[in-house]
Short mmCIF file of C-alpha atoms in Angstrom, two decimals:
data_model
loop_
_atom_site.label_atom_id
_atom_site.label_comp_id
_atom_site.label_asym_id
_atom_site.label_seq_id
_atom_site.Cartn_x
_atom_site.Cartn_y
_atom_site.Cartn_z
CA MET A 1 -26.26 22.97 -18.41
CA SER A 2 -28.68 21.77 -15.78
CA PHE A 3 -28.51 23.06 -12.23
CA PRO A 4 -30.04 20.69 -9.67
CA ASP A 5 -33.30 21.34 -7.89
CA GLY A 6 -32.69 23.26 -4.68
CA PHE A 7 -29.49 24.84 -6.01
CA LEU A 8 -28.64 27.78 -3.77
CA TRP A 9 -28.36 30.94 -5.88
CA GLY A 10 -27.20 33.75 -3.66
CA ALA A 11 -24.74 36.43 -2.67
CA GLY A 12 -22.67 37.22 0.39
CA THR A 13 -21.37 39.89 2.75
CA SER A 14 -19.64 39.97 6.13
CA ALA A 15 -20.43 41.80 9.35
CA TYR A 16 -17.44 44.12 9.63
CA GLN A 17 -17.65 45.06 5.97
CA ILE A 18 -21.26 46.26 6.05
CA GLU A 19 -22.72 46.62 9.55
CA GLY A 20 -21.00 49.60 11.15
CA HIS A 21 -20.21 49.81 14.86
CA HIS A 22 -23.57 50.48 16.56
CA GLY A 23 -22.65 49.15 19.97
CA ARG A 24 -20.48 46.18 19.13
CA GLY A 25 -17.25 45.48 20.96
CA GLU A 26 -13.84 46.45 19.65
CA SER A 27 -12.40 44.04 17.08
CA VAL A 28 -8.85 43.51 15.90
CA TRP A 29 -9.84 45.38 12.74
CA ASP A 30 -10.83 48.48 14.73
CA VAL A 31 -7.36 48.47 16.26
CA PHE A 32 -5.65 47.81 12.93
CA CYS A 33 -7.54 50.57 11.10
CA ARG A 34 -6.16 53.12 13.56
CA ARG A 35 -2.62 52.44 12.35
CA PRO A 36 -1.52 55.29 10.06
CA GLY A 37 -1.41 54.03 6.50
CA ALA A 38 -2.88 50.61 7.29
CA VAL A 39 -6.03 51.18 5.20
CA GLU A 40 -6.10 52.84 1.81
CA GLY A 41 -7.79 56.21 2.15
CA GLY A 42 -7.76 55.97 5.94
CA GLY A 43 -11.18 54.33 6.17
CA ASP A 44 -12.54 51.91 8.73
CA GLY A 45 -15.67 49.90 9.44
CA SER A 46 -17.25 52.36 11.87
CA ARG A 47 -20.06 53.14 9.44
CA ALA A 48 -19.53 50.92 6.37
CA CYS A 49 -22.97 50.36 4.80
CA ASP A 50 -24.83 50.99 8.08
CA SER A 51 -26.43 47.57 7.70
CA PHE A 52 -26.88 46.92 11.39
CA VAL A 53 -29.51 49.68 11.27
CA ARG A 54 -30.64 49.21 7.66
CA TRP A 55 -30.87 45.42 7.77
CA ARG A 56 -34.53 45.36 6.74
CA GLU A 57 -33.62 47.29 3.61
CA ASP A 58 -30.91 44.74 2.85
CA VAL A 59 -33.35 41.85 3.26
CA GLU A 60 -35.66 43.61 0.80
CA LEU A 61 -32.77 43.69 -1.68
CA VAL A 62 -32.29 39.95 -1.20
CA LYS A 63 -36.00 39.45 -1.86
CA GLU A 64 -36.13 41.79 -4.86
CA LEU A 65 -33.22 40.00 -6.52
CA GLY A 66 -34.85 36.62 -5.91
CA LEU A 67 -31.83 35.27 -4.04
CA ARG A 68 -32.41 31.81 -2.64
CA ALA A 69 -29.47 32.04 -0.24
CA TYR A 70 -27.67 34.84 1.56
CA ARG A 71 -24.29 34.46 3.17
CA PHE A 72 -23.69 36.75 6.14
CA SER A 73 -21.52 36.63 9.23
CA THR A 74 -22.35 37.10 12.86
CA GLY A 75 -19.89 39.66 14.16
CA TRP A 76 -17.66 37.86 16.65
CA SER A 77 -16.83 41.14 18.38
CA ARG A 78 -20.53 42.01 18.48
CA VAL A 79 -21.67 38.71 19.95
CA MET A 80 -18.69 38.44 22.35
CA PRO A 81 -17.58 42.04 23.02
CA ASP A 82 -15.07 40.98 25.69
CA GLY A 83 -14.25 37.69 23.99
CA VAL A 84 -15.87 35.72 26.83
CA ARG A 85 -19.51 36.66 27.53
CA PRO A 86 -22.21 36.76 24.84
CA ASP A 87 -24.36 39.85 24.42
CA PRO A 88 -28.04 38.74 24.32
CA LYS A 89 -29.03 41.85 22.34
CA ALA A 90 -26.59 40.95 19.56
CA LEU A 91 -27.96 37.43 19.40
CA ASP A 92 -31.51 38.85 19.35
CA HIS A 93 -30.53 40.89 16.30
CA TYR A 94 -29.16 37.91 14.38
CA GLU A 95 -32.23 35.85 15.24
CA ARG A 96 -34.45 38.56 13.75
CA PHE A 97 -32.21 38.75 10.71
CA ALA A 98 -32.23 35.00 10.06
CA ASP A 99 -36.00 34.90 10.48
CA ALA A 100 -36.42 37.74 7.99
CA LEU A 101 -34.23 35.96 5.43
CA LEU A 102 -36.26 32.79 5.74
CA GLU A 103 -39.47 34.77 5.37
CA ALA A 104 -38.00 36.33 2.20
CA GLY A 105 -37.34 32.85 0.79
CA ALA A 106 -33.55 32.95 1.24
CA GLU A 107 -31.57 30.21 2.97
CA PRO A 108 -29.22 31.71 5.59
CA VAL A 109 -25.56 30.71 5.11
CA LEU A 110 -23.89 31.81 8.33
CA THR A 111 -20.17 32.49 8.72
CA LEU A 112 -18.81 32.49 12.26
CA ASN A 113 -15.34 33.97 11.71
CA HIS A 114 -15.07 36.54 8.94
CA TRP A 115 -12.02 38.11 10.57
CA ASP A 116 -13.56 40.44 13.18
CA MET A 117 -12.14 38.74 16.28
CA PRO A 118 -12.59 40.65 19.57
CA SER A 119 -9.45 42.63 20.37
CA ALA A 120 -9.83 41.42 23.97
CA LEU A 121 -8.49 38.02 22.85
CA THR A 122 -4.87 39.02 23.28
CA GLY A 123 -2.55 37.22 20.92
CA GLY A 124 -5.29 36.26 18.49
CA TRP A 125 -4.87 33.06 16.52
CA ALA A 126 -1.22 32.87 17.57
CA GLU A 127 -2.52 31.63 20.94
CA ARG A 128 -3.94 28.14 21.26
CA ALA A 129 -6.42 29.40 23.87
CA THR A 130 -8.27 31.22 21.08
CA VAL A 131 -9.54 27.84 19.86
CA SER A 132 -11.53 27.42 23.08
CA ALA A 133 -12.78 31.01 22.88
CA PHE A 134 -13.98 30.37 19.33
CA ALA A 135 -15.79 27.21 20.44
CA ALA A 136 -17.55 29.19 23.20
CA TYR A 137 -18.60 31.84 20.67
CA THR A 138 -19.89 29.10 18.35
CA GLU A 139 -21.90 27.63 21.23
CA ALA A 140 -23.53 30.99 21.89
CA VAL A 141 -24.54 31.55 18.26
CA ALA A 142 -25.60 27.96 17.61
CA GLY A 143 -27.70 27.98 20.76
CA ARG A 144 -29.85 30.67 19.19
CA LEU A 145 -29.71 29.90 15.46
CA ALA A 146 -29.02 26.21 14.87
CA ASP A 147 -32.75 25.48 14.84
CA ARG A 148 -33.24 27.65 11.73
CA VAL A 149 -29.83 27.82 9.99
CA THR A 150 -28.61 24.70 8.16
CA TRP A 151 -25.43 25.94 6.45
CA TRP A 152 -22.59 27.07 8.74
CA ILE A 153 -19.14 28.28 7.66
CA THR A 154 -16.73 28.10 10.57
CA GLN A 155 -13.67 29.91 9.16
CA ASN A 156 -13.37 32.20 6.18
CA GLU A 157 -10.11 31.90 4.21
CA PRO A 158 -7.57 30.46 6.66
CA TRP A 159 -4.72 31.10 4.19
CA ILE A 160 -5.55 34.81 3.99
CA ILE A 161 -5.70 35.03 7.80
CA GLN A 162 -2.30 33.34 8.02
CA LEU A 163 -0.69 35.23 5.12
CA LEU A 164 -2.01 38.77 5.44
CA GLY A 165 -2.78 38.85 9.16
CA TYR A 166 0.31 37.16 10.57
CA GLN A 167 2.95 36.70 7.85
CA LEU A 168 2.90 40.00 5.96
CA GLY A 169 1.05 42.18 8.47
CA LEU A 170 -1.21 43.69 5.79
CA HIS A 171 -4.43 42.71 7.60
CA ALA A 172 -5.42 42.70 11.24
CA PRO A 173 -3.86 42.02 13.66
CA GLY A 174 -0.88 43.27 11.62
CA VAL A 175 1.76 40.72 12.71
CA ALA A 176 4.67 40.12 10.33
CA ASP A 177 6.42 36.96 11.52
CA LEU A 178 6.65 33.73 9.53
CA GLY A 179 6.75 31.37 12.50
CA THR A 180 3.80 33.05 14.17
CA ALA A 181 1.89 32.90 10.89
CA VAL A 182 2.21 29.13 10.47
CA LYS A 183 1.20 28.58 14.09
CA ALA A 184 -1.80 30.92 13.70
CA GLY A 185 -2.94 29.11 10.57
CA HIS A 186 -2.86 25.80 12.43
CA HIS A 187 -4.93 27.24 15.26
CA VAL A 188 -7.49 28.56 12.74
CA LEU A 189 -7.94 24.99 11.48
CA LEU A 190 -8.19 23.71 15.05
CA GLY A 191 -10.88 26.34 15.55
CA HIS A 192 -12.78 24.84 12.63
CA GLY A 193 -12.66 21.42 14.25
CA ALA A 194 -13.77 22.73 17.64
CA ALA A 195 -16.61 24.77 16.13
CA ALA A 196 -17.76 21.86 13.95
CA ASP A 197 -17.96 19.64 17.04
CA VAL A 198 -20.20 22.23 18.70
CA LEU A 199 -22.38 22.56 15.61
CA HIS A 200 -22.77 18.82 15.09
CA ALA A 201 -24.45 18.57 18.49
CA HIS A 202 -27.41 20.24 16.76
CA PRO A 203 -29.40 17.94 14.42
CA GLY A 204 -29.49 18.84 10.76
CA VAL A 205 -26.63 21.36 10.84
CA LEU A 206 -23.99 21.30 8.07
CA ALA A 207 -20.53 22.65 8.92
CA GLY A 208 -17.73 23.57 6.55
CA SER A 209 -14.88 25.99 6.03
CA ALA A 210 -14.57 28.47 3.13
CA LEU A 211 -11.09 28.31 1.59
CA SER A 212 -9.55 30.87 -0.74
CA LEU A 213 -8.46 28.48 -3.49
CA PHE A 214 -6.12 29.56 -6.27
CA PRO A 215 -5.38 27.08 -9.05
CA CYS A 216 -1.60 27.16 -9.60
CA ASP A 217 -0.37 26.74 -13.17
CA PRO A 218 3.26 26.70 -14.35
CA ALA A 219 4.37 29.63 -16.50
CA THR A 220 6.17 27.21 -18.85
CA ASP A 221 6.41 23.45 -19.25
CA SER A 222 9.86 23.41 -17.67
CA GLU A 223 10.48 21.04 -14.78
CA ALA A 224 11.43 24.00 -12.56
CA ASP A 225 8.21 25.90 -13.25
CA ARG A 226 6.11 22.77 -12.75
CA ALA A 227 7.80 22.27 -9.38
CA ALA A 228 7.09 25.92 -8.54
CA ALA A 229 3.39 25.44 -9.32
CA THR A 230 3.28 22.32 -7.16
CA GLY A 231 4.94 24.16 -4.29
CA SER A 232 2.58 27.11 -4.61
CA ASP A 233 -0.41 24.75 -4.66
CA GLY A 234 0.83 23.21 -1.44
CA TYR A 235 1.32 26.64 0.13
CA VAL A 236 -2.07 28.18 -0.70
CA ASN A 237 -4.35 25.16 -1.20
CA ARG A 238 -3.22 21.73 -0.01
CA TRP A 239 -1.94 22.94 3.39
CA TYR A 240 -5.60 23.59 4.25
CA LEU A 241 -7.47 21.11 2.05
CA ASP A 242 -5.55 18.07 3.23
CA PRO A 243 -6.02 18.41 7.00
CA LEU A 244 -9.68 19.24 6.49
CA LEU A 245 -10.50 16.51 3.97
CA ALA A 246 -7.58 14.10 3.49
CA GLY A 247 -6.56 13.13 7.01
CA GLY A 248 -3.62 15.41 7.73
CA TYR A 249 -1.07 17.94 6.55
CA PRO A 250 0.76 17.07 3.30
CA ALA A 251 4.26 15.67 3.87
CA ASP A 252 5.95 17.87 1.25
CA MET A 253 4.61 21.03 2.89
CA ARG A 254 5.63 19.87 6.38
CA GLU A 255 9.15 19.59 4.98
CA HIS A 256 8.82 22.99 3.33
CA TRP A 257 7.80 24.72 6.56
CA GLU A 258 10.49 22.98 8.58
CA ARG A 259 13.10 24.20 6.08
CA ALA A 260 11.64 27.72 5.93
CA LEU A 261 11.41 28.06 9.71
CA GLY A 262 14.57 26.17 10.57
CA HIS A 263 12.84 24.01 13.17
CA GLY A 264 10.08 21.45 13.63
CA LEU A 265 6.38 22.20 13.82
CA ASP A 266 6.05 21.46 17.52
CA PHE A 267 2.83 23.50 17.77
CA ILE A 268 1.10 20.67 15.86
CA GLN A 269 0.43 18.43 18.83
CA ASP A 270 -0.53 14.77 18.95
CA GLY A 271 -4.20 14.45 18.08
CA ASP A 272 -4.46 17.85 16.39
CA GLU A 273 -4.91 16.52 12.87
CA ALA A 274 -7.59 14.13 14.10
CA ALA A 275 -9.34 17.11 15.75
CA ILE A 276 -9.36 19.01 12.42
CA GLY A 277 -10.28 16.32 9.90
CA GLY A 278 -13.47 14.39 9.34
CA ARG A 279 -15.75 17.25 10.33
CA SER A 280 -16.56 18.96 7.03
CA ASP A 281 -20.05 18.36 5.68
CA PHE A 282 -19.20 20.54 2.68
CA LEU A 283 -16.35 22.65 1.36
CA GLY A 284 -16.78 26.36 0.68
CA VAL A 285 -14.85 27.48 -2.41
CA ASN A 286 -13.84 31.13 -2.65
CA TYR A 287 -12.48 31.65 -6.16
CA TYR A 288 -11.29 34.88 -7.74
CA THR A 289 -8.38 34.07 -10.04
CA ARG A 290 -5.48 31.68 -10.60
CA ARG A 291 -1.75 31.88 -9.90
CA VAL A 292 0.72 31.45 -12.77
CA MET A 293 4.00 30.38 -11.21
CA ALA A 294 7.69 30.34 -12.12
CA ALA A 295 10.74 29.04 -10.29
CA ALA A 296 12.56 31.48 -8.02
CA PRO A 297 16.05 31.40 -6.44
CA PRO A 298 16.35 29.12 -3.39
CA GLY A 299 14.83 30.64 -0.27
CA PRO A 300 11.87 30.27 2.03
CA PHE A 301 9.59 30.32 -1.03
CA PRO A 302 11.30 28.98 -4.17
CA TRP A 303 8.48 30.13 -6.44
CA ARG A 304 7.05 33.44 -7.64
CA VAL A 305 3.83 34.64 -9.20
CA VAL A 306 4.50 35.88 -12.73
CA GLY A 307 0.95 36.03 -14.04
CA PRO A 308 -0.39 34.97 -17.42
CA SER A 309 1.44 35.88 -20.61
CA GLY A 310 -0.28 37.87 -23.31
CA ASP A 311 -3.25 40.20 -23.21
CA VAL A 312 -5.93 38.75 -20.92
CA ALA A 313 -9.14 40.11 -19.47
CA ARG A 314 -8.65 41.62 -16.02
CA THR A 315 -10.71 43.22 -13.26
CA ASP A 316 -10.04 46.78 -12.16
CA GLU A 317 -7.80 45.33 -9.45
CA GLY A 318 -5.63 43.75 -12.16
CA TRP A 319 -6.66 40.14 -11.46
CA GLU A 320 -6.94 37.85 -14.46
CA ILE A 321 -10.51 36.83 -15.30
CA ASN A 322 -10.48 33.10 -15.97
CA ALA A 323 -13.79 31.29 -15.60
CA GLY A 324 -12.35 28.08 -17.01
CA ALA A 325 -10.05 27.79 -14.01
CA LEU A 326 -13.12 27.76 -11.73
CA ARG A 327 -14.67 24.96 -13.77
CA ASP A 328 -11.48 22.89 -13.60
CA LEU A 329 -11.04 23.62 -9.89
CA LEU A 330 -14.53 22.37 -9.04
CA ILE A 331 -14.12 19.25 -11.16
CA GLY A 332 -10.73 18.51 -9.61
CA LEU A 333 -11.97 18.99 -6.05
CA SER A 334 -15.00 16.79 -6.63
CA ARG A 335 -12.83 14.01 -8.05
CA ARG A 336 -10.29 14.23 -5.26
CA PHE A 337 -12.87 14.50 -2.46
CA PRO A 338 -15.93 12.75 -3.93
CA ALA A 339 -17.72 12.47 -0.58
CA THR A 340 -17.61 16.22 0.08
CA PRO A 341 -20.23 18.50 -1.52
CA LEU A 342 -18.99 21.86 -2.75
CA MET A 343 -20.45 25.34 -2.55
CA VAL A 344 -19.04 28.38 -4.32
CA THR A 345 -19.10 30.69 -1.31
CA GLU A 346 -17.37 33.67 -2.98
CA ASN A 347 -16.80 34.63 -6.60
CA GLY A 348 -16.69 38.13 -7.97
CA GLY A 349 -14.57 40.94 -9.33
CA VAL A 350 -13.70 44.59 -8.80
CA PHE A 351 -15.41 46.77 -11.40
CA GLY A 352 -15.60 50.43 -10.53
CA ASP A 353 -18.74 51.44 -12.43
CA THR A 354 -20.81 54.10 -10.67
CA PRO A 355 -24.16 55.74 -11.52
CA ALA A 356 -24.23 57.09 -15.06
CA HIS A 357 -26.20 59.91 -16.71
CA ASP A 358 -29.48 58.15 -15.96
CA GLY A 359 -28.73 57.36 -12.33
CA GLN A 360 -28.24 53.66 -13.08
CA VAL A 361 -25.07 51.56 -12.88
CA HIS A 362 -24.34 49.87 -16.21
CA ASP A 363 -21.67 47.42 -15.08
CA ASN A 364 -21.54 45.32 -18.23
CA ARG A 365 -18.14 43.83 -17.36
CA ARG A 366 -19.53 42.37 -14.14
CA ILE A 367 -22.45 40.95 -16.12
CA ALA A 368 -20.01 39.19 -18.45
CA PHE A 369 -18.00 37.96 -15.45
CA LEU A 370 -21.14 36.63 -13.77
CA ARG A 371 -22.44 34.99 -16.94
CA ASP A 372 -19.14 33.21 -17.66
CA HIS A 373 -18.50 32.02 -14.11
CA VAL A 374 -22.03 30.70 -13.65
CA ALA A 375 -21.59 28.87 -16.96
CA ALA A 376 -18.33 27.42 -15.61
CA VAL A 377 -20.14 26.13 -12.51
CA GLY A 378 -22.78 24.55 -14.76
CA GLU A 379 -20.08 22.87 -16.85
CA ALA A 380 -18.50 21.49 -13.68
CA ILE A 381 -21.86 20.09 -12.54
CA ASP A 382 -22.37 18.49 -15.96
CA ALA A 383 -18.92 16.89 -15.56
CA GLY A 384 -20.02 15.32 -12.28
CA ALA A 385 -19.02 17.90 -9.66
CA ASP A 386 -21.36 17.97 -6.66
CA VAL A 387 -21.88 21.74 -6.38
CA ARG A 388 -24.76 22.80 -4.15
CA GLY A 389 -24.76 26.57 -4.59
CA TYR A 390 -23.22 29.72 -6.05
CA LEU A 391 -22.90 32.79 -3.83
CA HIS A 392 -21.69 35.87 -5.67
CA TRP A 393 -19.38 38.26 -3.85
CA SER A 394 -20.85 40.55 -2.94
CA LEU A 395 -24.43 41.65 -2.49
CA MET A 396 -23.37 45.26 -2.11
CA ASP A 397 -20.31 47.46 -2.30
CA ASN A 398 -18.63 47.52 1.10
CA PHE A 399 -15.49 48.09 3.17
CA GLU A 400 -12.82 46.02 1.44
CA TRP A 401 -10.39 45.60 4.35
CA ALA A 402 -6.96 47.18 3.78
CA LEU A 403 -8.11 48.47 0.38
CA GLY A 404 -10.76 50.62 2.04
CA TYR A 405 -13.79 51.74 0.09
CA ARG A 406 -12.21 52.02 -3.37
CA PRO A 407 -12.86 48.49 -4.75
CA ARG A 408 -16.47 47.82 -5.66
CA PHE A 409 -17.56 44.18 -5.73
CA GLY A 410 -21.31 44.64 -5.32
CA LEU A 411 -24.38 43.74 -7.30
CA VAL A 412 -25.79 46.77 -5.51
CA HIS A 413 -24.10 50.17 -5.55
CA VAL A 414 -23.75 51.93 -2.20
CA ASP A 415 -23.36 55.69 -1.90
CA TYR A 416 -21.20 55.71 1.21
CA ALA A 417 -22.04 59.32 2.08
CA THR A 418 -25.77 58.68 2.24
CA GLY A 419 -26.03 54.89 2.44
CA ALA A 420 -28.37 54.85 -0.57
CA ARG A 421 -28.54 51.52 -2.39
CA THR A 422 -28.96 51.21 -6.16
CA ILE A 423 -29.30 47.81 -7.82
CA LYS A 424 -26.79 47.65 -10.65
CA ASP A 425 -27.51 46.18 -14.07
CA SER A 426 -25.56 43.10 -12.91
CA GLY A 427 -27.98 42.65 -10.02
CA ARG A 428 -30.96 42.79 -12.39
CA TYR A 429 -29.22 40.37 -14.73
CA TYR A 430 -28.49 37.95 -11.87
CA ALA A 431 -32.14 38.09 -10.81
CA ARG A 432 -33.21 37.06 -14.31
CA LEU A 433 -30.58 34.33 -14.41
CA ILE A 434 -31.84 32.91 -11.10
CA ALA A 435 -35.46 33.05 -12.26
CA GLY A 436 -34.39 31.10 -15.37
CA GLY A 437 -32.72 28.36 -13.38
CA GLY A 438 -29.23 29.40 -14.43
CA ALA A 439 -29.93 30.07 -18.10
CA ALA A 440 -28.06 33.19 -19.19
CA PRO A 441 -30.51 35.90 -20.25
CA ALA A 442 -29.86 38.29 -23.10
CA LEU A 443 -27.50 41.11 -22.24
CA PRO A 444 -29.32 44.28 -21.13
CA ARG A 445 -29.79 47.18 -23.47
CA ILE A 446 -28.88 50.63 -22.17
CA GLU A 447 -31.63 52.97 -23.23
CA ALA A 448 -31.01 56.54 -24.27
CA TYR A 449 -31.80 59.05 -21.53
CA GLY A 450 -33.85 62.21 -21.84
#
């Protein structure tokens, strides 16, 4: 495997998950977390990893690990507390942060919307007016940072926003209505187009969206299961890929939504698809696992996730570990959209290892996960995929949305009571892998203690 010169080895976080409040405006997640039972364990992002205060410490972690890129988000509710007017102090903070990353040798990869919309924007993505508010927010951030940040992610995981935020109500803003969900998802994509137009007014800026992509495989070779996998692929992947990169929404999924909703998609107005497409300088790929699909009885969704058969490796969250699916996904995307560079903007797993007898975190399962998925990216590159970077999720353990603080994704362990950071064995391993240009180092040996 040969990774190209300038390949962006990095890791990522998001503002609400690590920063803590510290003077920012109220976001939809602050409101959602106050709902009884909405978040496992009753947690919220009021403190998180305290990174708004400890940001210099976090930059030192980036430097110590030798990361060449760091994905972070500007908090929408911090920059625009009332959804309308930017806070200069918030923008000052993100300028200092971007400068510190560059000084540490890490390319900033900036996400504009990682779900912490100001609660003042009543109606959220269900309202078309939010597209204009998002463009104004983009203008404020780009006005300060476009001269030093090249890589910009407009929207993080539109399908998850649509599904969990507006269809199932399991994420903020907690709406559970199918029609509202499809409309909200469309407005998220319109927001990408509007933000990209703002960003492209600044020379040298690259704009893209980060999609949560799940390869969909049939549980059997039956015609019904193959159709279920195709439908699922349209639901989670093509409904977003096609308007961004292929000129418009896929016809089969338009028909699906019209059947499921019982009416036409009149919220998709003339000119909308043209305002979404043709604006992506790259595609962000968030990959965690695949979906194994079987046919289901007729209904709004005539497919169901059944999972892989047999005994397979899984994370502590029960997700199948399948690095080969990432390789095949990257190759398939590059062949379908050959003019669009790819970046793995999230890839990681939940492994609950905590400090052991010697005070260190020996997370060997994450090391194996990291080794195999980096190898899969290398295999995709060798097969011709134009992959520009790999950003592991996440730099540190953090607030994991509705799952609270239980799942640990980090290369760095965080003691939430004290905020203390401890680089895990996986972080040390990743540092050696980066220094070796992607070559997998020998697995670490755990020394006896005492």
